[in-house]
Coordinates of C-alpha atoms in Angstrom, one line a residue:
M121 CA 0.0 0.0 0.0
S122 CA 1.3 3.4 -0.9
E123 CA 1.3 6.6 1.2
V124 CA 1.4 10.2 0.1
V125 CA 4.4 12.3 1.2
S126 CA 4.6 16.0 0.5
F127 CA 7.3 18.6 1.0
K128 CA 7.9 22.3 0.4
V129 CA 10.2 23.8 -2.2
K130 CA 10.9 27.3 -3.2
R131 CA 8.5 28.8 -5.8
E132 CA 11.3 29.0 -8.3
I133 CA 12.1 25.3 -8.0
K134 CA 8.4 24.4 -8.4
Q135 CA 8.2 26.5 -11.5
K136 CA 11.2 24.8 -13.0
M137 CA 9.8 21.4 -12.0
E138 CA 6.7 22.2 -13.9
L139 CA 8.7 23.5 -16.9
Y140 CA 10.6 20.1 -17.1
R141 CA 7.7 17.8 -16.2
T142 CA 7.6 16.3 -19.7
E143 CA 11.3 15.4 -19.4
V144 CA 11.4 14.2 -15.8
N145 CA 9.1 12.0 -13.8
W146 CA 9.6 13.9 -10.5
S147 CA 7.6 11.4 -8.4
E148 CA 9.8 8.5 -9.7
E149 CA 13.0 10.5 -9.2
L150 CA 12.1 11.5 -5.7
R151 CA 10.9 7.9 -4.7
G152 CA 14.2 6.6 -6.1
F153 CA 16.2 9.2 -4.1
V154 CA 14.4 8.4 -0.9
E155 CA 14.8 4.6 -1.3
Q156 CA 18.5 5.0 -2.1
K157 CA 19.1 7.3 0.9
I158 CA 17.4 4.9 3.2
A159 CA 19.4 2.0 1.8
E160 CA 22.7 4.0 2.4
I161 CA 21.7 4.8 6.0
E162 CA 20.7 1.2 6.8
A163 CA 24.0 -0.1 5.3
K164 CA 26.0 2.3 7.3
K165 CA 24.2 1.3 10.5
G166 CA 24.8 -2.3 9.7
V167 CA 28.5 -1.8 9.2
N168 CA 28.7 0.2 12.4
K169 CA 26.9 -2.6 14.3
I170 CA 29.3 -5.2 12.9
L171 CA 32.3 -3.0 13.8
Q172 CA 31.0 -2.5 17.3
E173 CA 30.5 -6.3 17.7
L174 CA 34.0 -7.0 16.5
K175 CA 35.3 -4.4 19.0
D176 CA 33.3 -5.9 21.8
A177 CA 34.2 -9.5 21.0
D178 CA 36.5 -11.4 23.3
W179 CA 39.0 -13.0 21.0
G180 CA 40.6 -15.0 23.8
F181 CA 44.1 -13.6 23.1
Q182 CA 46.2 -12.4 26.0
K183 CA 48.0 -9.1 25.8
G184 CA 51.5 -9.5 24.3
I185 CA 50.8 -13.0 22.8
S186 CA 52.3 -11.9 19.4
S187 CA 55.6 -10.9 21.0
Q188 CA 55.7 -14.1 23.1
L189 CA 55.0 -16.4 20.2
T190 CA 57.6 -14.7 18.0
R191 CA 60.2 -14.9 20.7
E192 CA 59.5 -18.6 21.3
D193 CA 59.7 -19.3 17.5
R194 CA 63.0 -17.5 17.3
D195 CA 64.4 -19.5 20.3
A196 CA 63.2 -22.8 18.7
D197 CA 65.3 -22.0 15.6
S198 CA 68.5 -21.6 17.6

């Protein structure tokens, strides 16, 4: 089901929209813009949620483990 959305524009813009109405389907253009903007916002929120989950995740690594393992590996080669 569709809903009606309206918004205000400057008189000059409305006049230009009327002038170019045979060349541009304004309703279609505006619908497409709104849908694209919503998709962008939702994608950004999804990425931010994933990043926060990664940040909050307990990876089970102790601090300094990389240095410790590297040192042990070098000592094993000696």
